[in-house]
Short mmCIF file of N, CA and C in Angstrom, two decimals:
data_model
loop_
_atom_site.label_atom_id
_atom_site.label_comp_id
_atom_site.label_asym_id
_atom_site.label_seq_id
_atom_site.Cartn_x
_atom_site.Cartn_y
_atom_site.Cartn_z
N UNK A 1 0.84 -1.20 0.00
CA UNK A 1 0.00 0.00 0.00
C UNK A 1 0.87 1.24 0.00
N UNK A 2 0.33 2.29 -0.59
CA UNK A 2 1.02 3.57 -0.64
C UNK A 2 0.38 4.53 0.34
N UNK A 3 1.16 5.51 0.77
CA UNK A 3 0.58 6.60 1.55
C UNK A 3 0.08 7.65 0.57
N UNK A 4 -0.70 8.58 1.05
CA UNK A 4 -1.24 9.64 0.20
C UNK A 4 -0.16 10.59 -0.30
N UNK A 5 1.03 10.55 0.31
CA UNK A 5 2.11 11.45 -0.06
C UNK A 5 3.06 10.86 -1.10
N UNK A 6 2.88 9.59 -1.45
CA UNK A 6 3.74 8.96 -2.44
C UNK A 6 3.24 9.27 -3.85
N UNK A 7 4.06 8.93 -4.84
CA UNK A 7 3.63 9.08 -6.23
C UNK A 7 2.50 8.09 -6.49
N UNK A 8 1.39 8.61 -6.98
CA UNK A 8 0.19 7.80 -7.16
C UNK A 8 -0.16 7.69 -8.64
N UNK A 9 -0.73 6.55 -9.01
CA UNK A 9 -1.26 6.37 -10.36
C UNK A 9 -2.51 7.25 -10.50
N UNK A 10 -2.99 7.44 -11.73
CA UNK A 10 -4.22 8.24 -11.88
C UNK A 10 -5.41 7.70 -11.07
N UNK A 11 -5.60 6.38 -11.04
CA UNK A 11 -6.71 5.84 -10.24
C UNK A 11 -6.46 6.02 -8.74
N UNK A 12 -5.21 5.88 -8.31
CA UNK A 12 -4.89 6.11 -6.90
C UNK A 12 -5.12 7.57 -6.53
N UNK A 13 -4.84 8.49 -7.46
CA UNK A 13 -5.12 9.91 -7.21
C UNK A 13 -6.63 10.13 -7.08
N UNK A 14 -7.41 9.41 -7.86
CA UNK A 14 -8.86 9.51 -7.74
C UNK A 14 -9.31 9.05 -6.37
N UNK A 15 -8.70 7.96 -5.87
CA UNK A 15 -9.00 7.47 -4.52
C UNK A 15 -8.67 8.53 -3.49
N UNK A 16 -7.45 9.07 -3.57
CA UNK A 16 -7.03 10.10 -2.61
C UNK A 16 -7.96 11.31 -2.67
N UNK A 17 -8.27 11.76 -3.88
CA UNK A 17 -9.12 12.94 -4.03
C UNK A 17 -10.52 12.70 -3.45
N UNK A 18 -11.03 11.48 -3.62
CA UNK A 18 -12.34 11.14 -3.02
C UNK A 18 -12.26 11.22 -1.50
N UNK A 19 -11.17 10.72 -0.93
CA UNK A 19 -11.01 10.73 0.52
C UNK A 19 -10.81 12.14 1.06
N UNK A 20 -10.31 13.04 0.23
CA UNK A 20 -10.19 14.44 0.65
C UNK A 20 -11.55 15.07 0.91
N UNK A 21 -12.61 14.48 0.34
CA UNK A 21 -13.96 15.00 0.54
C UNK A 21 -14.63 14.44 1.80
N UNK A 22 -13.95 13.53 2.47
CA UNK A 22 -14.50 12.94 3.71
C UNK A 22 -13.97 13.76 4.89
N UNK A 23 -14.88 14.37 5.60
CA UNK A 23 -14.51 15.26 6.70
C UNK A 23 -14.85 14.62 8.03
N UNK A 24 -13.89 14.63 8.95
CA UNK A 24 -14.15 14.18 10.31
C UNK A 24 -15.11 15.19 10.93
N UNK A 25 -16.32 14.77 11.31
CA UNK A 25 -17.32 15.72 11.79
C UNK A 25 -16.97 16.38 13.11
N UNK A 26 -16.14 15.77 13.90
CA UNK A 26 -15.78 16.36 15.19
C UNK A 26 -14.68 17.40 15.05
N UNK A 27 -13.80 17.22 14.07
CA UNK A 27 -12.67 18.13 13.91
C UNK A 27 -12.90 19.12 12.78
N UNK A 28 -13.70 18.72 11.79
CA UNK A 28 -13.99 19.61 10.68
C UNK A 28 -12.88 19.68 9.65
N UNK A 29 -12.12 18.62 9.56
CA UNK A 29 -10.99 18.56 8.62
C UNK A 29 -11.06 17.24 7.88
N UNK A 30 -10.54 17.20 6.66
CA UNK A 30 -10.61 15.96 5.88
C UNK A 30 -9.69 14.89 6.46
N UNK A 31 -10.06 13.63 6.21
CA UNK A 31 -9.36 12.51 6.82
C UNK A 31 -7.95 12.30 6.25
N UNK A 32 -7.71 12.78 5.03
CA UNK A 32 -6.35 12.67 4.46
C UNK A 32 -5.41 13.58 5.24
N UNK A 33 -5.79 14.86 5.37
CA UNK A 33 -4.92 15.81 6.06
C UNK A 33 -4.83 15.54 7.56
N UNK A 34 -5.82 14.86 8.11
CA UNK A 34 -5.73 14.47 9.53
C UNK A 34 -4.78 13.30 9.74
N UNK A 35 -4.34 12.66 8.66
CA UNK A 35 -3.44 11.52 8.78
C UNK A 35 -4.17 10.24 9.12
N UNK A 36 -5.46 10.18 8.84
CA UNK A 36 -6.25 8.99 9.16
C UNK A 36 -6.19 7.93 8.06
N UNK A 37 -5.69 8.30 6.88
CA UNK A 37 -5.55 7.35 5.78
C UNK A 37 -4.14 6.77 5.85
N UNK A 38 -4.05 5.53 6.25
CA UNK A 38 -2.74 4.88 6.42
C UNK A 38 -2.22 4.28 5.13
N UNK A 39 -3.10 3.94 4.21
CA UNK A 39 -2.62 3.37 2.96
C UNK A 39 -3.74 3.22 1.96
N UNK A 40 -3.34 3.24 0.68
CA UNK A 40 -4.30 3.01 -0.39
C UNK A 40 -3.59 2.28 -1.52
N UNK A 41 -4.38 1.51 -2.26
CA UNK A 41 -3.85 0.84 -3.44
C UNK A 41 -5.01 0.50 -4.38
N UNK A 42 -4.68 0.46 -5.65
CA UNK A 42 -5.62 -0.01 -6.65
C UNK A 42 -4.96 -1.19 -7.33
N UNK A 43 -5.61 -2.32 -7.23
CA UNK A 43 -5.09 -3.55 -7.83
C UNK A 43 -6.21 -4.18 -8.63
N UNK A 44 -6.01 -4.27 -9.94
CA UNK A 44 -7.07 -4.80 -10.79
C UNK A 44 -8.28 -3.90 -10.71
N UNK A 45 -9.39 -4.48 -10.33
CA UNK A 45 -10.64 -3.73 -10.23
C UNK A 45 -11.05 -3.47 -8.78
N UNK A 46 -10.06 -3.47 -7.88
CA UNK A 46 -10.34 -3.24 -6.46
C UNK A 46 -9.50 -2.08 -5.93
N UNK A 47 -10.17 -1.15 -5.27
CA UNK A 47 -9.49 -0.06 -4.56
C UNK A 47 -9.54 -0.39 -3.07
N UNK A 48 -8.37 -0.48 -2.46
CA UNK A 48 -8.27 -0.79 -1.03
C UNK A 48 -7.75 0.43 -0.28
N UNK A 49 -8.34 0.66 0.88
CA UNK A 49 -7.93 1.78 1.73
C UNK A 49 -7.88 1.30 3.17
N UNK A 50 -6.81 1.64 3.87
CA UNK A 50 -6.71 1.40 5.30
C UNK A 50 -6.86 2.74 6.01
N UNK A 51 -7.85 2.83 6.88
CA UNK A 51 -8.12 4.04 7.66
C UNK A 51 -7.99 3.74 9.14
N UNK A 52 -7.75 4.78 9.90
CA UNK A 52 -7.82 4.68 11.35
C UNK A 52 -8.68 5.82 11.85
N UNK A 53 -8.91 5.85 13.12
CA UNK A 53 -9.62 6.95 13.76
C UNK A 53 -8.68 7.56 14.80
N UNK A 54 -9.04 8.73 15.29
CA UNK A 54 -8.18 9.39 16.27
C UNK A 54 -8.12 8.61 17.58
N UNK A 55 -9.17 7.81 17.84
CA UNK A 55 -9.22 6.98 19.04
C UNK A 55 -10.15 5.80 18.78
N UNK A 56 -9.88 4.64 19.37
CA UNK A 56 -10.81 3.51 19.20
C UNK A 56 -12.22 3.82 19.71
N UNK A 57 -12.36 4.79 20.59
CA UNK A 57 -13.66 5.15 21.14
C UNK A 57 -14.39 6.20 20.29
N UNK A 58 -13.86 6.51 19.11
CA UNK A 58 -14.45 7.55 18.25
C UNK A 58 -15.91 7.23 17.97
N UNK A 59 -16.83 8.09 18.40
CA UNK A 59 -18.25 7.81 18.19
C UNK A 59 -18.70 7.97 16.73
N UNK A 60 -17.87 8.60 15.91
CA UNK A 60 -18.22 8.85 14.52
C UNK A 60 -17.52 7.89 13.56
N UNK A 61 -16.83 6.88 14.09
CA UNK A 61 -16.05 5.98 13.26
C UNK A 61 -16.84 5.31 12.15
N UNK A 62 -17.99 4.76 12.47
CA UNK A 62 -18.76 4.07 11.44
C UNK A 62 -19.28 5.05 10.39
N UNK A 63 -19.61 6.25 10.80
CA UNK A 63 -20.07 7.26 9.85
C UNK A 63 -18.95 7.66 8.89
N UNK A 64 -17.74 7.84 9.42
CA UNK A 64 -16.59 8.21 8.58
C UNK A 64 -16.28 7.08 7.60
N UNK A 65 -16.32 5.84 8.08
CA UNK A 65 -16.07 4.69 7.20
C UNK A 65 -17.13 4.63 6.09
N UNK A 66 -18.39 4.81 6.44
CA UNK A 66 -19.46 4.78 5.44
C UNK A 66 -19.29 5.90 4.42
N UNK A 67 -18.94 7.09 4.89
CA UNK A 67 -18.75 8.21 3.98
C UNK A 67 -17.56 7.96 3.05
N UNK A 68 -16.49 7.35 3.56
CA UNK A 68 -15.34 7.03 2.72
C UNK A 68 -15.76 6.06 1.62
N UNK A 69 -16.50 5.02 1.98
CA UNK A 69 -16.98 4.06 0.96
C UNK A 69 -17.86 4.76 -0.08
N UNK A 70 -18.76 5.61 0.38
CA UNK A 70 -19.67 6.31 -0.52
C UNK A 70 -18.91 7.20 -1.49
N UNK A 71 -17.96 7.96 -0.99
CA UNK A 71 -17.18 8.85 -1.86
C UNK A 71 -16.35 8.05 -2.87
N UNK A 72 -15.79 6.92 -2.44
CA UNK A 72 -15.01 6.09 -3.36
C UNK A 72 -15.90 5.51 -4.45
N UNK A 73 -17.05 4.99 -4.08
CA UNK A 73 -17.98 4.42 -5.06
C UNK A 73 -18.42 5.50 -6.06
N UNK A 74 -18.66 6.68 -5.56
CA UNK A 74 -19.08 7.80 -6.41
C UNK A 74 -17.97 8.21 -7.39
N UNK A 75 -16.72 8.16 -6.95
CA UNK A 75 -15.60 8.68 -7.75
C UNK A 75 -15.02 7.68 -8.74
N UNK A 76 -15.10 6.41 -8.41
CA UNK A 76 -14.42 5.39 -9.23
C UNK A 76 -15.33 4.85 -10.32
N UNK A 77 -14.72 4.29 -11.39
CA UNK A 77 -15.53 3.68 -12.44
C UNK A 77 -16.44 2.60 -11.85
N UNK A 78 -17.58 2.38 -12.49
CA UNK A 78 -18.60 1.47 -12.00
C UNK A 78 -18.17 0.03 -11.82
N UNK A 79 -17.12 -0.40 -12.52
CA UNK A 79 -16.66 -1.78 -12.40
C UNK A 79 -15.73 -1.99 -11.20
N UNK A 80 -15.37 -0.92 -10.51
CA UNK A 80 -14.42 -1.02 -9.40
C UNK A 80 -15.11 -1.46 -8.11
N UNK A 81 -14.43 -2.32 -7.37
CA UNK A 81 -14.86 -2.72 -6.03
C UNK A 81 -14.12 -1.85 -5.02
N UNK A 82 -14.73 -1.61 -3.88
CA UNK A 82 -14.14 -0.78 -2.83
C UNK A 82 -13.99 -1.61 -1.57
N UNK A 83 -12.80 -1.58 -0.99
CA UNK A 83 -12.51 -2.31 0.25
C UNK A 83 -11.87 -1.34 1.23
N UNK A 84 -12.64 -0.89 2.21
CA UNK A 84 -12.16 0.05 3.22
C UNK A 84 -12.05 -0.69 4.53
N UNK A 85 -10.84 -0.71 5.08
CA UNK A 85 -10.57 -1.43 6.34
C UNK A 85 -10.21 -0.44 7.44
N UNK A 86 -10.69 -0.71 8.63
CA UNK A 86 -10.33 0.07 9.82
C UNK A 86 -9.16 -0.62 10.50
N UNK A 87 -8.07 0.11 10.70
CA UNK A 87 -6.87 -0.44 11.33
C UNK A 87 -6.49 0.43 12.53
N UNK A 88 -5.76 -0.18 13.46
CA UNK A 88 -5.38 0.56 14.68
C UNK A 88 -3.88 0.65 14.87
N UNK A 89 -3.11 0.06 14.00
CA UNK A 89 -1.65 0.12 14.13
C UNK A 89 -1.06 0.80 12.92
N UNK A 90 -0.18 1.75 13.09
CA UNK A 90 0.23 2.31 14.38
C UNK A 90 -0.86 3.21 14.95
N UNK A 91 -0.87 3.41 16.25
CA UNK A 91 -1.87 4.30 16.83
C UNK A 91 -1.73 5.71 16.25
N UNK A 92 -2.86 6.34 15.98
CA UNK A 92 -2.85 7.71 15.45
C UNK A 92 -2.35 8.66 16.53
N UNK A 93 -1.65 9.69 16.09
CA UNK A 93 -1.23 10.76 17.01
C UNK A 93 -1.26 12.08 16.26
N UNK A 94 -1.38 13.19 16.98
CA UNK A 94 -1.52 14.50 16.33
C UNK A 94 -0.37 14.86 15.38
N UNK A 95 0.80 14.30 15.57
CA UNK A 95 1.91 14.61 14.67
C UNK A 95 1.65 14.12 13.25
N UNK A 96 0.64 13.27 13.05
CA UNK A 96 0.30 12.75 11.72
C UNK A 96 -0.53 13.75 10.91
N UNK A 97 -1.00 14.82 11.52
CA UNK A 97 -1.77 15.84 10.82
C UNK A 97 -0.83 16.62 9.91
N UNK A 98 -1.28 16.89 8.69
CA UNK A 98 -0.45 17.65 7.75
C UNK A 98 -0.23 19.06 8.26
N UNK A 99 0.85 19.67 7.80
CA UNK A 99 1.17 21.05 8.20
C UNK A 99 0.05 22.00 7.78
N UNK A 100 -0.52 21.77 6.61
CA UNK A 100 -1.61 22.64 6.13
C UNK A 100 -2.82 22.54 7.04
N UNK A 101 -3.17 21.33 7.46
CA UNK A 101 -4.32 21.15 8.35
C UNK A 101 -4.04 21.75 9.72
N UNK A 102 -2.82 21.58 10.21
CA UNK A 102 -2.47 22.20 11.50
C UNK A 102 -2.65 23.71 11.43
N UNK A 103 -2.23 24.27 10.30
CA UNK A 103 -2.37 25.72 10.13
C UNK A 103 -3.85 26.12 10.10
N UNK A 104 -4.66 25.38 9.34
CA UNK A 104 -6.10 25.68 9.27
C UNK A 104 -6.77 25.55 10.64
N UNK A 105 -6.26 24.62 11.45
CA UNK A 105 -6.84 24.40 12.78
C UNK A 105 -6.27 25.36 13.83
N UNK A 106 -5.30 26.17 13.41
CA UNK A 106 -4.67 27.09 14.35
C UNK A 106 -3.64 26.44 15.25
N UNK A 107 -3.13 25.29 14.82
CA UNK A 107 -2.13 24.54 15.59
C UNK A 107 -0.76 24.73 14.95
N UNK A 108 -0.27 25.94 14.95
CA UNK A 108 0.99 26.25 14.28
C UNK A 108 2.20 26.07 15.17
N UNK A 109 2.10 25.17 16.10
CA UNK A 109 3.25 24.87 16.96
C UNK A 109 3.54 23.38 16.86
N UNK A 110 4.78 22.96 17.13
CA UNK A 110 5.10 21.53 17.03
C UNK A 110 4.46 20.73 18.15
N UNK A 111 4.15 19.48 17.85
CA UNK A 111 3.56 18.57 18.86
C UNK A 111 4.66 17.81 19.54
#
């Protein structure tokens, strides 16, 4: 799997761009810039994504997962299958947030 910061194929860019439209409702920032997307790949007719949440107790986890699936299905060609997995390793931490998102959130100091 690739991270969102690696060189991506056109279909992988479509996956990443779809995930940019998924916003964590508690933080108000997209899941890519929050560092919640741990990996993505397109193999054959399947797009796979590994996501995490900020905490295992996240009350919005199932909603975020459903929204990610919906955005991927909407963005990808009709023959593509979508496989979104929730993973917990490595544990998410605030240092995984992109510099741009930290700036938008007013967190312009190092963690």
